[in-house]
PDB file of C-alpha atoms in Angstrom:
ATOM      1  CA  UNK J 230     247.032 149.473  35.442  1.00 57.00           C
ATOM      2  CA  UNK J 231     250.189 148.460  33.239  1.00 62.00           C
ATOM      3  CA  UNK J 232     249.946 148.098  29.706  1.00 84.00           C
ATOM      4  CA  UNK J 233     252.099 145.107  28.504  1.00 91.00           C
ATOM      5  CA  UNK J 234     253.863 144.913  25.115  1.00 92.00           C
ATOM      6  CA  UNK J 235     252.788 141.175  23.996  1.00 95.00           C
ATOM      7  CA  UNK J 236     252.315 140.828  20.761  1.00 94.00           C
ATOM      8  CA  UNK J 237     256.193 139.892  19.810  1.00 94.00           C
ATOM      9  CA  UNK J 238     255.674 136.840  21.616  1.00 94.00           C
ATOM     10  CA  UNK J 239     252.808 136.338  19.572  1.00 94.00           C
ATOM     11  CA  UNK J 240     253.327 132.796  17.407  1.00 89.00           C
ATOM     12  CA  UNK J 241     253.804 134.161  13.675  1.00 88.00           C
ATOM     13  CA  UNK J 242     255.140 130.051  12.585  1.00 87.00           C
ATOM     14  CA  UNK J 243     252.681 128.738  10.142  1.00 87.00           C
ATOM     15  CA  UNK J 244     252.279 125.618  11.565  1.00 84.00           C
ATOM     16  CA  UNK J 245     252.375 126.481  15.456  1.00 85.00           C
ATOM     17  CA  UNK J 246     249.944 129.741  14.141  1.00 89.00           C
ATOM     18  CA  UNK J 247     247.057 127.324  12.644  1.00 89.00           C
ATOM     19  CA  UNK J 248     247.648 124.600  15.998  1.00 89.00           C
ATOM     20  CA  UNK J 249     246.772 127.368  18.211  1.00 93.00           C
ATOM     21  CA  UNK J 250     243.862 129.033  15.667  1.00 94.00           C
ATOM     22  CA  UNK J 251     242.382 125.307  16.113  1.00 92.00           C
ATOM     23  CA  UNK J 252     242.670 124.496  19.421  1.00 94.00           C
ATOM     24  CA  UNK J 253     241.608 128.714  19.898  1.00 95.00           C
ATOM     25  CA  UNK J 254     237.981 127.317  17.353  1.00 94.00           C
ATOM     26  CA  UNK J 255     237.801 123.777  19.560  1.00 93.00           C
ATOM     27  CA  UNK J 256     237.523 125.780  22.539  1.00 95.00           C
ATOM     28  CA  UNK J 257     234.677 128.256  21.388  1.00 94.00           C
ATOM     29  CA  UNK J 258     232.896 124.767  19.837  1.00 92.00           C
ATOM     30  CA  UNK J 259     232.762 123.607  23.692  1.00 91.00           C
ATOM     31  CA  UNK J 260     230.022 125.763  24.227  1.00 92.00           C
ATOM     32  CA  UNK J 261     228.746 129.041  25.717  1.00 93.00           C
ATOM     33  CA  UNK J 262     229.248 127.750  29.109  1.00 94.00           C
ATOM     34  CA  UNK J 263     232.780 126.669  28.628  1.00 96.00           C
ATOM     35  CA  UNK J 264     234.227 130.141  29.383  1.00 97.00           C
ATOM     36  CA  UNK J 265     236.923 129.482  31.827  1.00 97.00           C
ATOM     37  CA  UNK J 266     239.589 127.319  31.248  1.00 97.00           C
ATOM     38  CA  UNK J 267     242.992 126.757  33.141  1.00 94.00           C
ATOM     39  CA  UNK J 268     245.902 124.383  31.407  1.00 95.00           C
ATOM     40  CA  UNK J 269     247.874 121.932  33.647  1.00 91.00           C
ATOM     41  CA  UNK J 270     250.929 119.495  32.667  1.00 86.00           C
ATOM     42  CA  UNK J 271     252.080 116.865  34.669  1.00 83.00           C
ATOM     43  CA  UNK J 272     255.402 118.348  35.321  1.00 77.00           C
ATOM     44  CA  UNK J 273     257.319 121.845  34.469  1.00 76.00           C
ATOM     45  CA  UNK J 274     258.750 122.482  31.283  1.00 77.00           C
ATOM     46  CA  UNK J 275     255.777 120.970  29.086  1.00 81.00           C
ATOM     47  CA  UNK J 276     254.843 124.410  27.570  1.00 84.00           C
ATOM     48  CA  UNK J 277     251.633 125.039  29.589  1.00 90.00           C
ATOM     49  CA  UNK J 278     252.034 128.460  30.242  1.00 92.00           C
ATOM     50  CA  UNK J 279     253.219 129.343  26.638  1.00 90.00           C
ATOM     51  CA  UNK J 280     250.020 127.428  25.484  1.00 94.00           C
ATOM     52  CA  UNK J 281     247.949 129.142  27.855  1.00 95.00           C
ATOM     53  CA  UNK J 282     249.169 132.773  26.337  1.00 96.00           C
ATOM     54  CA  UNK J 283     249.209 131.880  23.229  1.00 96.00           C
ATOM     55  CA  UNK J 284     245.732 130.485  23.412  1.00 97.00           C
ATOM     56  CA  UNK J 285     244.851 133.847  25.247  1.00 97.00           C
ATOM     57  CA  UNK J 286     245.978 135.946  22.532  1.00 97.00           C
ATOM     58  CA  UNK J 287     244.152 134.024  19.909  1.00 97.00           C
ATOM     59  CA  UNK J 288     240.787 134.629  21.543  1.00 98.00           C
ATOM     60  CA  UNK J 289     241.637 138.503  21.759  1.00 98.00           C
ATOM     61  CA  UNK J 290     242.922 138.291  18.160  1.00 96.00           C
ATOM     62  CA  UNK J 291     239.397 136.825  17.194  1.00 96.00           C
ATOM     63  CA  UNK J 292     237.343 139.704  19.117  1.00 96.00           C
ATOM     64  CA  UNK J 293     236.766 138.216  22.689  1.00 97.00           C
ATOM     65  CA  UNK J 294     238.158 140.013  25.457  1.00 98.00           C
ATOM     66  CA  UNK J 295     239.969 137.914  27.427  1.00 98.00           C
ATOM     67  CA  UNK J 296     241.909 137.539  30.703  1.00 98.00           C
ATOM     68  CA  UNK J 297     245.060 135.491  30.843  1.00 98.00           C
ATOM     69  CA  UNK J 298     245.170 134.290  34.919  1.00 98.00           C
ATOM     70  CA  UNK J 299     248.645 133.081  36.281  1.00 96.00           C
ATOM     71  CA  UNK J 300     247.729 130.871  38.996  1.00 95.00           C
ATOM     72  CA  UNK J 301     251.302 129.081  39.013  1.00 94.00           C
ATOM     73  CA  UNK J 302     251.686 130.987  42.706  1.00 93.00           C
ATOM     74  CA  UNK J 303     254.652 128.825  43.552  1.00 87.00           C
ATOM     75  CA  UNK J 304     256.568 129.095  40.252  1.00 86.00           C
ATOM     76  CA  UNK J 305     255.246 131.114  38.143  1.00 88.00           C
ATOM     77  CA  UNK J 306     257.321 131.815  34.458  1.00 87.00           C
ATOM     78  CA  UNK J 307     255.026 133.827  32.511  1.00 91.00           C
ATOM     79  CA  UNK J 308     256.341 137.392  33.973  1.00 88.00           C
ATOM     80  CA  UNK J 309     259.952 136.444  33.246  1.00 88.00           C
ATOM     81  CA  UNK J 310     258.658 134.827  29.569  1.00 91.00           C
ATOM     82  CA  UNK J 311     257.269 137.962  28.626  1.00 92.00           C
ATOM     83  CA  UNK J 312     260.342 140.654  30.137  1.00 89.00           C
ATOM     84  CA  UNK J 313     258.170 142.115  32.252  1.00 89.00           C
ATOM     85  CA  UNK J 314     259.586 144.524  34.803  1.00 79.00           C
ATOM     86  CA  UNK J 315     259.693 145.634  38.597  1.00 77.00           C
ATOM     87  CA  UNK J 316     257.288 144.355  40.983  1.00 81.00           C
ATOM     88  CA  UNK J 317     253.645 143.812  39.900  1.00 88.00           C
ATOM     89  CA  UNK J 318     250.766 142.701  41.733  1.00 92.00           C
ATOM     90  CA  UNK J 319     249.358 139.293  41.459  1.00 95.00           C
ATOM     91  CA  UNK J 320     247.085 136.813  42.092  1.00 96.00           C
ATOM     92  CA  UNK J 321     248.257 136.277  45.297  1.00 96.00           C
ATOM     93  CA  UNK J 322     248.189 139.791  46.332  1.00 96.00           C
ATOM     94  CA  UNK J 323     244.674 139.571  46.038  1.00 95.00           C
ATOM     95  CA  UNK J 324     244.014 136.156  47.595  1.00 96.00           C
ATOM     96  CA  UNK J 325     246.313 137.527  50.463  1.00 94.00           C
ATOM     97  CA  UNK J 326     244.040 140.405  51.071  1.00 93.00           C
ATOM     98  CA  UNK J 327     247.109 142.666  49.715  1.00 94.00           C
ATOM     99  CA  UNK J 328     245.398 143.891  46.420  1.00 94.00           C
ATOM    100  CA  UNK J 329     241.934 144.840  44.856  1.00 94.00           C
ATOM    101  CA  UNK J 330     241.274 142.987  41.638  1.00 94.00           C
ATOM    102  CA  UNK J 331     241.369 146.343  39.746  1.00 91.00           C
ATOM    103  CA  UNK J 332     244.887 146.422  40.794  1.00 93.00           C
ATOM    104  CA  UNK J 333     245.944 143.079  38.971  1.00 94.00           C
ATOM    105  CA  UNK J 334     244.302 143.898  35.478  1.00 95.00           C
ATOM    106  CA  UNK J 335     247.326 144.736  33.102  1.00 95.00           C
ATOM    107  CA  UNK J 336     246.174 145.815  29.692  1.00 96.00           C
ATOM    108  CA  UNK J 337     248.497 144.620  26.603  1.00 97.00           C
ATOM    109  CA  UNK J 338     249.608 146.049  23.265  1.00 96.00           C
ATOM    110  CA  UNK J 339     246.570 143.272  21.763  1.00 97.00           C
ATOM    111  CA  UNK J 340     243.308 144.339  21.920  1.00 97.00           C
ATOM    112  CA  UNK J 341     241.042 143.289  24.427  1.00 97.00           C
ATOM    113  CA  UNK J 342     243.846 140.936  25.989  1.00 98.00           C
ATOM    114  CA  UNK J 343     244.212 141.311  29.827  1.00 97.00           C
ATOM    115  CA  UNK J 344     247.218 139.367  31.936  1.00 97.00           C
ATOM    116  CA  UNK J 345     246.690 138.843  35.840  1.00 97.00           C
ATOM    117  CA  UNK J 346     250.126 137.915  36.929  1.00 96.00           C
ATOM    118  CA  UNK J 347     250.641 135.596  39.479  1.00 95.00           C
ATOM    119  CA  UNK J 348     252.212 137.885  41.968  1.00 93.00           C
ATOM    120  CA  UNK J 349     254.926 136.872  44.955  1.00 91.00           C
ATOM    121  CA  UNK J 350     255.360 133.456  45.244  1.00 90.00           C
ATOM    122  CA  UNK J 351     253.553 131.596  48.009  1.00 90.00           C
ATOM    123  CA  UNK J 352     254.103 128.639  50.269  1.00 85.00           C
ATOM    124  CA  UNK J 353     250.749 128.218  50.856  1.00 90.00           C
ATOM    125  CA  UNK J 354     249.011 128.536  47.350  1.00 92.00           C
ATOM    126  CA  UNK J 355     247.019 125.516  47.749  1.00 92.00           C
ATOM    127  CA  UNK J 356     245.269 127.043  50.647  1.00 93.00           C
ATOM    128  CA  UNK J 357     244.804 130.430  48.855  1.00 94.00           C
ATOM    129  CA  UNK J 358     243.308 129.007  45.994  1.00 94.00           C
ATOM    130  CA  UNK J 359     240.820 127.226  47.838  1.00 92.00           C
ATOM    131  CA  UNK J 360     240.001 130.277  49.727  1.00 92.00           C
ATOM    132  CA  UNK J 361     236.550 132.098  49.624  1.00 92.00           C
ATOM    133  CA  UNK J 362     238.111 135.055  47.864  1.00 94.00           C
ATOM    134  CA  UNK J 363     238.935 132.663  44.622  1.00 94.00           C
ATOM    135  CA  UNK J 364     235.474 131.284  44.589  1.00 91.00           C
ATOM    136  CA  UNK J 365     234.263 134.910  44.331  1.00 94.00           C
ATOM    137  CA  UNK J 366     236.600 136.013  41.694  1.00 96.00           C
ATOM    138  CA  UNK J 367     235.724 133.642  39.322  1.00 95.00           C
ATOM    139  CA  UNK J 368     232.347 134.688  38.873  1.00 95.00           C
ATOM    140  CA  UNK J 369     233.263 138.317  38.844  1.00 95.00           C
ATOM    141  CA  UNK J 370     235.938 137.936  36.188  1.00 97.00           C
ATOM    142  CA  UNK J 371     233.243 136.351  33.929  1.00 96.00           C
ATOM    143  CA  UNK J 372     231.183 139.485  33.910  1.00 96.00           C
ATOM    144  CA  UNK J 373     233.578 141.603  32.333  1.00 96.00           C
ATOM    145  CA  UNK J 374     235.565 138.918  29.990  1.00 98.00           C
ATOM    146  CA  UNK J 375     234.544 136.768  27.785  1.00 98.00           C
ATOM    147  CA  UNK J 376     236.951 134.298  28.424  1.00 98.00           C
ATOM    148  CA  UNK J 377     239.467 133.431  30.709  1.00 98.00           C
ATOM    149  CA  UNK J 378     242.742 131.403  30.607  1.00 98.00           C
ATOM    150  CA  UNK J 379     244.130 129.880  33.843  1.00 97.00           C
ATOM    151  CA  UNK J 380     247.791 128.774  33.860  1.00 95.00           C
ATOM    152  CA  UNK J 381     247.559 126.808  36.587  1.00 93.00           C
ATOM    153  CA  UNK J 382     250.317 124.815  38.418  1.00 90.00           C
ATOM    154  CA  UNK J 383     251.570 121.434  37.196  1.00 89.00           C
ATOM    155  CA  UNK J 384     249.237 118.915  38.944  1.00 86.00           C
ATOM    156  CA  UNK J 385     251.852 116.114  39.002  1.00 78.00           C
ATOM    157  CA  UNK J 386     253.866 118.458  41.087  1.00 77.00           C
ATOM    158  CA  UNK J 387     251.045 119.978  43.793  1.00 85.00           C
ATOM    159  CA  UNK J 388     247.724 119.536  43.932  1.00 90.00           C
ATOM    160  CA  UNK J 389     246.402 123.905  42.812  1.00 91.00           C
ATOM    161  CA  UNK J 390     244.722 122.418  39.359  1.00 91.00           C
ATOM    162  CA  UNK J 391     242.921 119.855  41.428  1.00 92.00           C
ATOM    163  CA  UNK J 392     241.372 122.807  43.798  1.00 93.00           C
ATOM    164  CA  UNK J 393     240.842 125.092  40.914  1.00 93.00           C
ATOM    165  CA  UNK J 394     238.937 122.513  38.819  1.00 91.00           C
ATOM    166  CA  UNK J 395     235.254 122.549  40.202  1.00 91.00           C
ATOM    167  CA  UNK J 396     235.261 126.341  40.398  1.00 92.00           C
ATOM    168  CA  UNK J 397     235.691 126.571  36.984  1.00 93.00           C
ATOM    169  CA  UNK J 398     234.358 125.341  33.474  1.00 95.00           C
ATOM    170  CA  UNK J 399     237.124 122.923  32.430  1.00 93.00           C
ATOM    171  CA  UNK J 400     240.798 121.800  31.905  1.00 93.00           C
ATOM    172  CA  UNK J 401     242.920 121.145  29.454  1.00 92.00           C
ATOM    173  CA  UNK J 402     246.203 119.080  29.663  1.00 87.00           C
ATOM    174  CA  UNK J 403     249.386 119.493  28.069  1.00 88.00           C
ATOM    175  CA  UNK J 404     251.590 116.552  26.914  1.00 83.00           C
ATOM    176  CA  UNK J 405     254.723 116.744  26.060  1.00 78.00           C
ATOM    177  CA  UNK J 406     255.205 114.876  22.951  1.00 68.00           C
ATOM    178  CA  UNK J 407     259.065 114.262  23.468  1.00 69.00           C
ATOM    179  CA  UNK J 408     258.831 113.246  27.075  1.00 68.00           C
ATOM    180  CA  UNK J 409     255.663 112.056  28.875  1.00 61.00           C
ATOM    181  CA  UNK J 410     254.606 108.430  30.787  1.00 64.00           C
ATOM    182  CA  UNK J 411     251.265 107.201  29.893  1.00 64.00           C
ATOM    183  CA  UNK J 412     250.469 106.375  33.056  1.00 70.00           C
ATOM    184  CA  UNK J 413     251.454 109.629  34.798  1.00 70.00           C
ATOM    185  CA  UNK J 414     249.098 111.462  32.579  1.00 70.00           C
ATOM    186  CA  UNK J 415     246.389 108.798  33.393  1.00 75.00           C
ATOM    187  CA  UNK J 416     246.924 109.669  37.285  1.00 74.00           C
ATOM    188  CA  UNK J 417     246.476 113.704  36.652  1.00 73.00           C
ATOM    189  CA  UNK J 418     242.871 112.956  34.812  1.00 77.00           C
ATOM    190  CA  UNK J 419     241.975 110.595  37.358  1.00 79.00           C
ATOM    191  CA  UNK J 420     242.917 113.852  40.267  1.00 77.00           C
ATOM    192  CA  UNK J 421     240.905 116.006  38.127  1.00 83.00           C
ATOM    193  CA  UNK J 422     238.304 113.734  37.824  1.00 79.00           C
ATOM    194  CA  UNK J 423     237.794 113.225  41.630  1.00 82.00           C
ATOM    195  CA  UNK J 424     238.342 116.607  42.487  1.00 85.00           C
ATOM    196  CA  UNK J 425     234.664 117.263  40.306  1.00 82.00           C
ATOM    197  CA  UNK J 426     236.700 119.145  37.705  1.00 83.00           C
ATOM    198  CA  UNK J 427     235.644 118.276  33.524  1.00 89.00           C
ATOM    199  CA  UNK J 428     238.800 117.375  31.072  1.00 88.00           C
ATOM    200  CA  UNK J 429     237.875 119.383  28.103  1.00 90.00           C
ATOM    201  CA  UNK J 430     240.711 117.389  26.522  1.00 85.00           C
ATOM    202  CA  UNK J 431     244.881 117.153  25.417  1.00 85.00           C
ATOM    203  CA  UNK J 432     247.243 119.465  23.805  1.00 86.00           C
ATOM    204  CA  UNK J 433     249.943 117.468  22.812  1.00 79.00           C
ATOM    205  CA  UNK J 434     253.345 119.776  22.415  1.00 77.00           C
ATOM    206  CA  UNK J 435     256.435 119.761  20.686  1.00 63.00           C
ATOM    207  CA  UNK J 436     255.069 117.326  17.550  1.00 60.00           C
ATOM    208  CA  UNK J 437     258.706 116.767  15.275  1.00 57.00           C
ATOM    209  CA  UNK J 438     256.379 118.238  12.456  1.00 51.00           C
ATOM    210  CA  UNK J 439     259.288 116.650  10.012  1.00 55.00           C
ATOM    211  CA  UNK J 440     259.342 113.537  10.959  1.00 50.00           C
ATOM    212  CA  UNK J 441     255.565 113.042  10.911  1.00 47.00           C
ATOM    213  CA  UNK J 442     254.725 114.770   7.910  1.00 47.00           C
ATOM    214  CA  UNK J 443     251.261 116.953   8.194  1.00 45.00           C
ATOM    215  CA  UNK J 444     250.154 114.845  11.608  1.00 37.00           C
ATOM    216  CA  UNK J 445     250.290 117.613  14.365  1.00 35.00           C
ATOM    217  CA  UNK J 446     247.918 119.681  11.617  1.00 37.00           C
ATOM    218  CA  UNK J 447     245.369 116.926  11.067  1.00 34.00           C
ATOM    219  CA  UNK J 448     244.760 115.891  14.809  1.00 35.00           C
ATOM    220  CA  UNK J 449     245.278 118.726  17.030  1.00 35.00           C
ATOM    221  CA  UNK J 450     241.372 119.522  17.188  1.00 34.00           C
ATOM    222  CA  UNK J 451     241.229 115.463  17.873  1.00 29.00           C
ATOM    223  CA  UNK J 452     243.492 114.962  20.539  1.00 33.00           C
ATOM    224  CA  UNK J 453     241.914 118.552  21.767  1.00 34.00           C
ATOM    225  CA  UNK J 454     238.446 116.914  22.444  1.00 33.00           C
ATOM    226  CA  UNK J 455     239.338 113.162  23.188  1.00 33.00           C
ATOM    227  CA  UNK J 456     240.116 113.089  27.153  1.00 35.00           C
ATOM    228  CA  UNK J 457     236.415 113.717  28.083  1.00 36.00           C
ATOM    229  CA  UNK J 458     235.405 110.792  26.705  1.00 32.00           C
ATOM    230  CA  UNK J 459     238.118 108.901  27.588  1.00 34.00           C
ATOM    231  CA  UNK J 460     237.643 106.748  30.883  1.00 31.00           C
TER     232      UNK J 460
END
């Protein structure tokens, strides 16, 4: 097992800090059942997987242990984010019949915070995640974590999030605030939606916290919970 160092990454930025601490206290609101949760975009470069460790490290930071999954197995980012090293075993390892799950689990420097890289990139990730072995390792996974994170692929781009959805407790989308089409985010909740998957709600990213004053603050939990109702 590797041990990771993490916590520099960690957000220290008041505002970004408190964003994350709410959307970390939205999350645990959902519910008991609400346990595993995997963040899709519409397209890269939205922040999901940022969003989806910083999240992770929140919930550690509170006292959960909790397992950060990279399911982006066609382009993942979050080893090269985080200056991770040499060749470590994935998701896809495992869903390949390559790896044993012990084998994926790397501790970090943050207590009770676990990463499962996504491993070598794959062709065929839509296929793996819909695989047998996935369905099992969900249900494992939530024996020995309290929660767990899924960065999953961008669901404008291929279809993983859609797969993933009904195997797990919810999904969160990430907007970003600078660049996104109404209507292209309207098309990713209506995949999730008919792929049996529940929209726990929107993150919105990259709020100019300057030019609108103490908004991003004030209706992060909001825009957090409002897709599920939304129809």
């Amino acid at each position: 097992m590797e041990q990771i160092a993490v916590k520099r990454f960690i957000a220290t930025e008041f505002q970004a800090a408190e964003a994350i601490k709410t959307l970390r206290t939205n999350l645990i609101f959902s519910g008991a059942s609400v346990r595993v949760v995997e963040l899709t975009s519409f397209g890269p470069g939205e922040g999901k997987s940022m969003i989806s460790f910083q999240l992770a490290a929140s919930l550690a930071q509170s006292g959960k242990k909790v397992l950060l999954m990279d399911a982006d197995l066609r382009k993942s980012v979050l080893q090269a984010r985080l200056h991770t090293k040499g060749k470590i075993k994935g998701l896809s390892h495992y869903l390949s019949g390559l790896a044993n799950v012990s084998e994926l689990l790397n501790k970090t420097d943050v207590p009770g915070f676990y990463i499962m890289f996504a491993g070598t990139r794959v062709p065929n990730s839509a296929e793996l995640l819909g695989n047998e072995l996935f369905a099992r390792l969900i249900p494992a996974l939530k024996d020995v974590f309290d929660y767990i994170i899924v960065d999953a692929a961008p669901l404008g781009l291929v279809i993983d999030a859609a797969i993933m959805a009904p195997k797990i407790d919810g999904t969160i989308m990430v907007v970003d605030s600078t660049n996104n089409d109404y209507k292209l985010e309207r098309r990713i909740q209506s995949q999730l939606e008919k792929s049996g998957g529940k929209i726990l709600g929107v993150v919105l990213n990259r709020v100019n916290f300057k030019e609108n004053g103490g908004y991003y603050g004030k209706n992060y939990g909001y825009g957090y919970g409002y897709g599920e109702s939304e129809k």
